XYZ file of N, CA and C in Angstrom:
570
model
N -25.577 -4.070 95.023
C -24.236 -3.848 95.003
C -23.512 -5.164 94.259
N -24.095 -6.398 94.770
C -23.639 -7.488 93.733
C -23.791 -7.575 92.713
N -24.669 -7.157 92.098
C -24.776 -7.170 90.398
C -24.119 -5.936 89.666
N -23.543 -4.910 90.532
C -22.512 -4.195 89.950
C -21.059 -4.457 90.151
N -21.151 -5.373 91.295
C -19.568 -5.904 91.376
C -19.005 -7.035 90.137
N -20.679 -7.842 89.764
C -20.183 -8.682 89.102
C -20.067 -8.566 87.334
N -20.699 -7.192 87.126
C -20.553 -6.319 85.871
C -19.081 -5.841 86.424
N -18.477 -5.023 86.887
C -17.467 -5.165 86.760
C -16.246 -5.914 86.807
N -16.306 -6.996 87.988
C -15.398 -7.783 87.515
C -15.375 -8.507 86.059
N -16.211 -8.294 85.420
C -16.346 -8.933 84.713
C -15.637 -7.844 83.136
N -16.138 -6.591 83.183
C -15.727 -5.863 82.664
C -13.409 -5.951 82.680
N -13.514 -5.614 84.405
C -12.059 -5.784 84.473
C -11.827 -4.276 85.205
N -11.239 -3.917 85.609
C -10.601 -2.926 86.343
C -10.193 -1.734 85.422
N -9.777 -2.162 84.614
C -9.556 -1.167 83.371
C -10.663 -0.363 82.470
N -11.639 -1.007 82.934
C -13.491 -0.594 82.124
C -14.245 0.154 83.641
N -14.320 1.862 83.362
C -15.482 1.655 84.896
C -16.942 1.935 84.417
N -17.667 1.035 85.248
C -18.564 0.734 84.907
C -19.427 1.962 85.600
N -20.401 2.554 85.035
C -21.368 3.814 85.295
C -22.807 3.758 85.034
N -23.159 3.291 86.682
C -24.372 2.600 86.928
C -25.307 3.494 86.575
N -26.591 3.277 85.707
C -27.764 4.291 85.171
C -28.743 4.120 86.705
N -29.005 5.104 87.531
C -30.207 4.425 88.095
C -30.964 5.837 87.611
N -31.952 5.402 86.695
C -32.884 6.304 86.383
C -34.272 5.998 86.407
N -35.023 7.188 86.236
C -36.126 6.362 86.708
C -36.384 5.445 88.323
N -36.291 6.737 89.123
C -36.120 6.229 90.825
C -35.638 4.637 91.112
N -34.052 4.196 90.055
C -33.969 3.146 90.129
C -34.396 1.662 90.053
N -35.799 2.100 89.349
C -36.790 1.481 88.490
C -36.979 0.556 89.881
N -37.672 1.997 91.043
C -38.305 1.317 92.058
C -37.902 1.212 93.440
N -36.661 1.129 93.273
C -35.659 0.734 94.157
C -34.832 2.350 95.217
N -34.890 3.086 94.402
C -34.739 4.699 95.617
C -33.735 5.232 95.165
N -33.661 6.279 94.029
C -32.438 6.623 93.385
C -31.095 6.728 94.573
N -32.005 7.192 95.288
C -30.422 7.810 96.481
C -29.943 6.960 96.788
N -30.734 5.197 97.587
C -30.283 4.629 97.994
C -29.460 3.964 97.025
N -29.849 3.147 96.120
C -28.603 2.791 95.163
C -27.463 4.099 94.881
N -27.774 4.407 94.826
C -26.667 5.887 94.306
C -25.817 5.789 95.771
N -26.529 5.764 97.190
C -25.378 5.203 98.414
C -24.819 3.821 98.421
N -25.412 3.478 98.078
C -24.890 1.835 98.380
C -23.590 1.195 97.304
N -23.968 2.602 96.228
C -23.098 2.162 95.160
C -21.668 3.108 95.384
N -21.914 3.872 95.979
C -20.802 4.697 95.903
C -19.450 4.558 96.120
N -19.454 4.000 97.138
C -17.832 3.472 96.932
C -17.186 2.606 96.055
N -18.200 1.491 95.530
C -17.006 1.468 94.335
C -17.939 1.987 93.162
N -18.226 2.894 92.931
C -18.141 3.609 91.566
C -17.112 4.755 91.250
N -16.349 4.315 90.742
C -15.414 5.055 90.499
C -15.532 6.143 89.769
N -15.933 6.985 89.231
C -16.089 8.433 88.643
C -18.041 8.814 88.813
N -18.366 8.281 87.863
C -20.572 8.480 87.684
C -21.251 8.051 87.814
N -21.991 8.405 88.119
C -23.499 7.910 87.649
C -24.563 8.713 86.940
N -25.156 7.900 85.932
C -25.957 8.611 85.146
C -27.173 8.147 85.522
N -28.098 9.112 85.248
C -29.334 9.492 85.516
C -30.391 9.946 83.639
N -31.811 10.039 83.601
C -32.323 10.208 83.078
C -32.163 11.567 82.404
N -32.779 12.226 83.332
C -33.334 13.477 83.357
C -32.325 14.950 84.378
N -32.538 15.969 84.657
C -31.590 17.058 85.394
C -32.863 16.427 86.636
N -33.567 16.495 86.853
C -34.752 16.356 87.431
C -33.763 15.172 88.852
N -33.933 13.874 88.292
C -33.437 13.015 88.713
C -31.454 13.035 89.396
N -30.800 14.628 88.464
C -29.753 14.272 89.337
C -29.337 15.183 90.828
N -30.780 16.681 89.999
C -30.729 17.329 91.439
C -30.766 16.464 92.585
N -31.586 15.516 92.496
C -32.461 14.656 93.730
C -31.417 14.112 94.211
N -30.669 13.907 93.778
C -29.133 12.911 93.862
C -28.458 13.853 94.540
N -28.058 15.323 94.315
C -27.313 15.980 94.683
C -27.724 16.364 96.276
N -29.317 16.797 96.312
C -29.895 17.124 97.059
C -30.112 15.683 98.563
N -29.197 14.806 97.923
C -28.803 13.882 99.440
C -27.716 13.332 99.295
N -26.840 13.912 98.776
C -25.373 13.889 98.922
C -24.455 13.339 98.270
N -24.992 12.979 97.355
C -24.370 12.179 96.195
C -23.676 13.241 95.458
N -22.358 13.067 95.240
C -21.156 13.938 95.345
C -20.658 13.737 93.983
N -20.579 12.437 93.912
C -19.555 11.669 92.292
C -20.238 12.482 91.627
N -19.482 12.499 89.854
C -20.109 12.921 89.124
C -21.192 12.439 88.776
N -22.264 13.854 88.023
C -23.517 13.048 87.731
C -23.306 13.501 86.373
N -24.410 11.744 85.019
C -24.164 12.463 83.663
C -25.740 12.438 83.132
N -26.074 13.706 83.357
C -27.935 13.583 82.807
C -27.795 12.877 81.088
N -28.583 11.895 81.104
C -28.525 11.207 79.930
C -29.687 12.559 78.520
N -30.784 12.179 79.208
C -31.685 13.158 78.239
C -31.554 14.222 77.571
N -31.807 14.513 76.450
C -31.766 15.847 76.087
C -32.146 16.889 76.939
N -31.057 17.717 77.901
C -30.953 19.284 78.339
C -31.882 19.936 77.379
N -32.856 20.605 78.244
C -33.832 21.247 77.808
C -33.017 23.113 78.215
N -33.516 23.694 77.183
C -33.127 25.300 77.198
C -32.914 25.090 79.139
N -34.186 25.340 79.686
C -34.881 25.492 80.895
C -33.785 25.024 82.127
N -32.872 23.460 81.403
C -32.115 22.999 82.240
C -30.546 23.549 82.376
N -30.449 24.073 82.035
C -28.799 24.862 81.822
C -28.127 24.973 83.145
N -29.158 26.078 83.777
C -28.908 26.495 85.327
C -29.000 25.585 86.019
N -29.765 24.648 86.420
C -29.741 23.769 86.939
C -28.538 22.981 87.062
N -27.791 22.350 85.945
C -26.555 22.034 85.269
C -25.685 21.939 85.974
N -24.950 23.592 85.563
C -24.277 24.132 86.308
C -24.429 24.471 87.424
N -25.576 24.523 88.379
C -25.852 25.238 90.024
C -25.615 23.507 90.730
N -25.296 22.648 90.000
C -25.285 21.027 90.414
C -24.423 20.571 90.386
N -23.909 21.396 89.516
C -22.866 20.353 89.279
C -22.180 18.949 88.207
N -23.655 19.232 87.211
C -23.739 18.287 86.616
C -22.984 18.009 85.245
N -23.202 16.703 84.672
C -22.357 16.595 83.357
C -23.765 16.613 82.432
N -23.893 16.871 81.487
C -24.748 16.880 79.822
C -24.518 15.813 79.218
N -25.433 15.258 78.546
C -25.337 14.370 77.290
C -25.838 15.501 76.346
N -24.982 16.165 75.444
C -25.536 16.923 74.542
C -25.600 16.224 72.868
N -26.904 16.281 72.505
C -27.393 15.559 71.581
C -27.198 16.789 70.072
N -27.488 17.616 70.142
C -27.792 18.504 69.002
C -27.180 20.036 69.013
N -27.123 20.418 68.396
C -26.264 21.905 67.905
C -27.119 23.272 68.939
N -28.312 23.331 68.816
C -28.974 24.339 69.714
C -28.762 24.472 71.208
N -29.189 23.061 71.468
C -28.543 22.775 72.950
C -26.738 23.151 73.113
N -25.846 22.554 72.577
C -24.857 22.912 72.408
C -24.941 24.266 72.226
N -25.269 24.720 71.285
C -24.476 26.303 71.361
C -25.666 27.310 72.839
N -26.805 27.038 73.049
C -27.399 27.389 74.430
C -26.413 27.057 75.701
N -25.419 26.279 75.448
C -24.749 25.643 76.966
C -23.274 26.528 76.874
N -23.071 26.961 75.836
C -21.516 27.911 75.572
C -21.843 28.948 75.395
N -23.328 29.383 75.298
C -23.457 31.328 75.572
C -24.232 31.063 76.952
N -23.921 30.144 78.315
C -24.444 29.822 79.193
C -22.856 30.214 79.894
N -22.080 29.033 79.018
C -20.564 29.223 80.132
C -19.865 30.870 79.979
N -20.399 31.591 78.582
C -19.523 32.256 78.512
C -19.870 33.196 79.582
N -21.467 33.318 79.738
C -21.849 34.299 80.899
C -21.140 33.824 82.091
N -20.789 33.040 82.674
C -20.381 32.498 83.940
C -19.205 32.799 83.769
N -18.224 32.516 82.649
C -17.205 32.318 82.743
C -16.590 30.964 83.682
N -17.414 30.219 82.663
C -17.223 28.567 82.861
C -16.989 27.407 81.941
N -16.137 26.870 82.467
C -15.922 25.695 81.132
C -16.868 24.283 81.444
N -18.423 24.352 80.569
C -18.788 23.131 80.827
C -18.326 21.660 80.988
N -18.783 20.838 81.671
C -18.177 19.597 80.897
C -19.397 19.141 80.135
N -18.750 18.117 79.715
C -19.965 17.556 78.678
C -19.770 16.267 78.171
N -20.495 15.297 77.573
C -20.693 13.779 76.625
C -21.168 14.566 75.437
N -20.429 14.694 74.062
C -21.648 14.849 73.122
C -21.494 12.918 72.863
N -23.070 12.654 71.979
C -23.614 11.544 71.854
C -23.893 12.170 70.327
N -22.849 10.900 69.464
C -23.686 10.197 68.005
C -24.084 9.697 67.973
N -25.485 9.423 66.691
C -26.202 8.630 66.118
C -25.856 7.654 65.485
N -25.295 6.748 65.722
C -24.675 5.342 65.128
C -25.623 4.441 64.081
N -26.882 4.262 65.089
C -28.114 3.401 64.276
C -29.116 3.570 65.037
N -29.263 3.995 66.452
C -30.011 3.669 67.242
C -31.668 4.685 66.908
N -30.939 5.860 66.174
C -31.842 6.680 65.511
C -32.911 6.772 66.525
N -32.741 7.648 67.853
C -33.409 8.256 68.295
C -32.765 9.885 69.318
N -32.090 10.156 69.338
C -31.242 10.940 69.362
C -29.724 11.087 69.222
N -28.850 11.784 69.158
C -27.525 11.993 68.967
C -27.280 13.072 67.590
N -25.850 13.450 67.784
C -25.624 14.156 66.152
C -25.370 13.284 65.247
N -25.865 13.563 63.838
C -25.722 12.981 63.033
C -24.112 12.851 62.637
N -23.486 11.443 62.425
C -22.476 11.376 61.730
C -21.296 12.292 60.627
N -22.758 13.340 59.782
C -22.551 14.358 59.040
C -22.256 15.607 59.859
N -22.117 15.636 60.839
C -22.685 16.873 61.666
C -21.311 16.682 62.507
N -20.596 16.109 63.044
C -19.106 15.646 63.333
C -18.150 16.839 63.056
N -17.505 17.255 62.187
C -16.772 18.659 61.611
C -17.565 19.675 62.726
N -18.737 19.890 62.243
C -19.551 21.228 63.180
C -19.252 21.265 64.384
N -19.707 20.238 64.868
C -20.007 19.728 66.367
C -18.368 20.736 66.884
N -17.378 19.688 66.579
C -15.807 20.155 66.697
C -15.159 21.647 66.354
N -15.570 21.658 65.357
C -15.358 22.789 64.832
C -15.942 23.922 65.951
N -17.104 24.231 66.640
C -17.732 24.802 67.545
C -16.773 25.002 68.882
N -16.679 23.584 68.902
C -16.178 23.103 70.814
C -15.166 23.841 70.491
N -13.919 23.802 69.456
C -12.237 23.645 69.585
C -12.524 25.159 69.804
N -13.173 26.281 68.662
C -13.373 27.118 68.981
C -13.809 28.242 70.022
N -14.886 27.357 70.891
C -15.032 27.745 72.667
C -14.876 26.815 73.344
N -13.183 26.320 73.295
C -12.403 25.439 74.146
C -12.834 26.098 75.433
N -12.670 27.739 75.633
C -12.584 27.578 77.370
C -13.806 27.858 78.113
N -15.069 27.363 77.152
C -16.530 27.034 77.748
C -17.070 26.128 77.807
N -16.266 24.703 76.625
C -16.739 23.326 76.575
C -15.379 22.411 77.071
N -15.648 21.616 78.027
C -14.731 20.423 78.244
C -15.661 19.261 77.397
N -15.278 18.764 76.561
C -15.478 17.282 76.093
C -14.909 16.691 76.600
N -15.741 15.869 78.118
C -15.082 15.185 78.604
C -15.471 13.026 78.147
N -16.292 13.317 77.361
C -16.809 11.849 76.744
C -17.288 11.739 75.713
N -17.719 11.020 74.795
C -18.091 10.482 73.623
C -18.346 9.596 73.243
N -20.378 9.625 73.497
C -20.865 8.327 73.205
C -21.620 8.133 71.947
N -22.591 6.814 72.383
C -23.775 6.062 71.130
C -24.095 5.278 72.208
N -25.347 4.672 71.586
C -26.003 3.856 72.046
C -26.434 2.242 71.277
N -26.289 1.028 71.511
C -26.585 0.342 70.567
C -28.000 0.470 70.974
N -28.643 -0.510 69.243
C -29.945 -0.478 68.955
C -30.750 -1.790 69.424
N -29.824 -3.046 69.157
C -29.760 -4.410 69.270
C -29.094 -4.720 69.563
N -28.312 -4.783 70.515
C -26.641 -5.393 70.830
C -27.360 -6.851 70.821
N -28.402 -7.327 71.399
C -28.669 -8.426 72.517
C -29.464 -9.503 71.007
N -29.898 -8.998 69.677
C -30.504 -9.753 69.383
C -30.377 -9.866 67.781
N -28.988 -8.720 67.261
C -28.610 -8.547 65.866
C -27.052 -7.724 65.943
N -26.706 -9.072 66.431
C -25.250 -9.091 65.950
C -24.063 -7.997 64.390
N -24.526 -8.610 63.230
C -24.380 -7.448 62.483
C -24.326 -6.492 62.611
N -25.788 -5.371 63.014
C -26.075 -4.190 63.092
C -25.381 -4.293 64.448
N -25.229 -4.576 65.420
C -24.313 -3.962 66.370
C -22.501 -4.065 65.692
N -22.464 -4.967 65.449
C -21.051 -4.827 64.735
C -20.627 -2.795 63.706
N -22.004 -2.874 63.076
C -21.961 -1.946 62.128
C -21.649 -0.222 62.905
N -22.664 -0.423 64.284
C -22.777 0.832 64.849
C -21.146 0.714 65.316
N -20.901 -0.135 65.867
C -19.580 -0.574 67.035
C -18.059 0.392 65.814
N -18.595 -0.310 64.322
C -17.677 0.675 63.505
C -17.584 2.047 63.124
N -18.544 2.708 62.890
C -19.244 3.492 62.957
C -18.779 4.733 64.314
N -19.128 4.563 65.457
C -18.659 4.908 66.329
C -16.470 5.201 66.618
N -16.141 3.794 66.302
C -14.975 3.486 66.021
C -14.158 4.799 64.928
N -14.881 5.229 64.094
C -14.451 6.257 62.657
C -14.668 7.195 63.470
N -15.692 7.466 64.049
C -16.047 8.937 65.089
C -14.819 9.059 65.876
N -14.675 8.315 66.631
C -13.344 8.078 67.950
C -12.286 9.064 66.288
N -11.967 8.027 65.556
C -10.909 8.452 65.235
C -10.665 9.995 64.396
N -11.836 9.824 63.808
C -12.404 11.261 63.618
C -11.830 12.201 64.676
N -12.547 12.411 65.825
C -12.682 13.415 66.805
C -10.789 13.622 67.653
N -10.218 12.309 67.448
C -8.481 12.367 67.884
C -8.181 12.784 66.867
N -8.205 13.206 65.121
C -7.592 13.987 64.569
C -7.601 14.867 64.424
N -8.969 15.581 65.205
C -8.687 17.044 65.846
C -8.120 17.694 66.494
N -6.982 16.616 67.087
C -6.604 16.619 68.102
C -7.650 16.758 69.974
N -8.288 16.430 70.061
C -9.124 15.915 70.965
C -9.433 14.977 71.251
N -9.365 14.620 72.103
C -8.992 12.952 73.028
C -9.932 12.815 74.423
N -11.266 12.937 74.541
C -11.568 12.774 75.742
C -11.236 11.315 76.915
N -11.392 11.554 78.557
C -11.455 10.777 79.248
C -12.418 9.201 78.620
N -13.226 9.724 78.289
C -14.255 8.460 78.182
C -14.850 8.639 76.352
N -14.875 7.050 76.243
C -15.392 7.250 75.221
C -16.428 5.582 75.357
N -17.777 6.053 75.144
C -18.860 4.689 75.443
C -20.053 4.451 74.783
N -20.527 3.103 74.359
C -21.228 2.922 74.165
C -21.107 1.654 74.112
N -22.983 1.328 74.021
C -23.474 0.578 75.100
C -25.141 0.078 74.526
N -25.779 -0.772 75.447
C -26.967 -0.558 75.622
C -27.650 -1.868 76.740
N -29.093 -1.384 77.210
C -28.996 -2.696 78.417
C -29.660 -3.532 78.141
């Protein structure tokens, strides 16, 4: 709790800190950590995979839970059943979520991840128009609640971090030019 509150105090009350409690909270117990932080967390927890999120739900964590890792095609049913928010990294998963949402007549909340230089996962900036058009065309089935990226080396390469941040700002500007303005824009690293 003390670490979380120190971070929240450092960034201020207008910035929402999302605790990432993956890998069993690094041995501390994900559910125990989530329960300890529940009263301090404004809206979201984040986990690595769907299984971790389901475990939190089964332990009565009712805050929003963002699933950071690539949602697989088999995970979509669990994402839906447990009211989870996936981070979407590629067009095939985005299309699968749209197809699932249509079958359930459901508007799926998602965060969209763009690759600004980490080069692991995320939509390429060149795919931005395609992604946004697909989401706009299916706005009754997709709710873009967040757009995100991940710094590759902010602790050791300030020039690279600035390049990535500038690229992310351009992505935000482009998304807003399409008339889309999600609640969350986030870029960071651990």
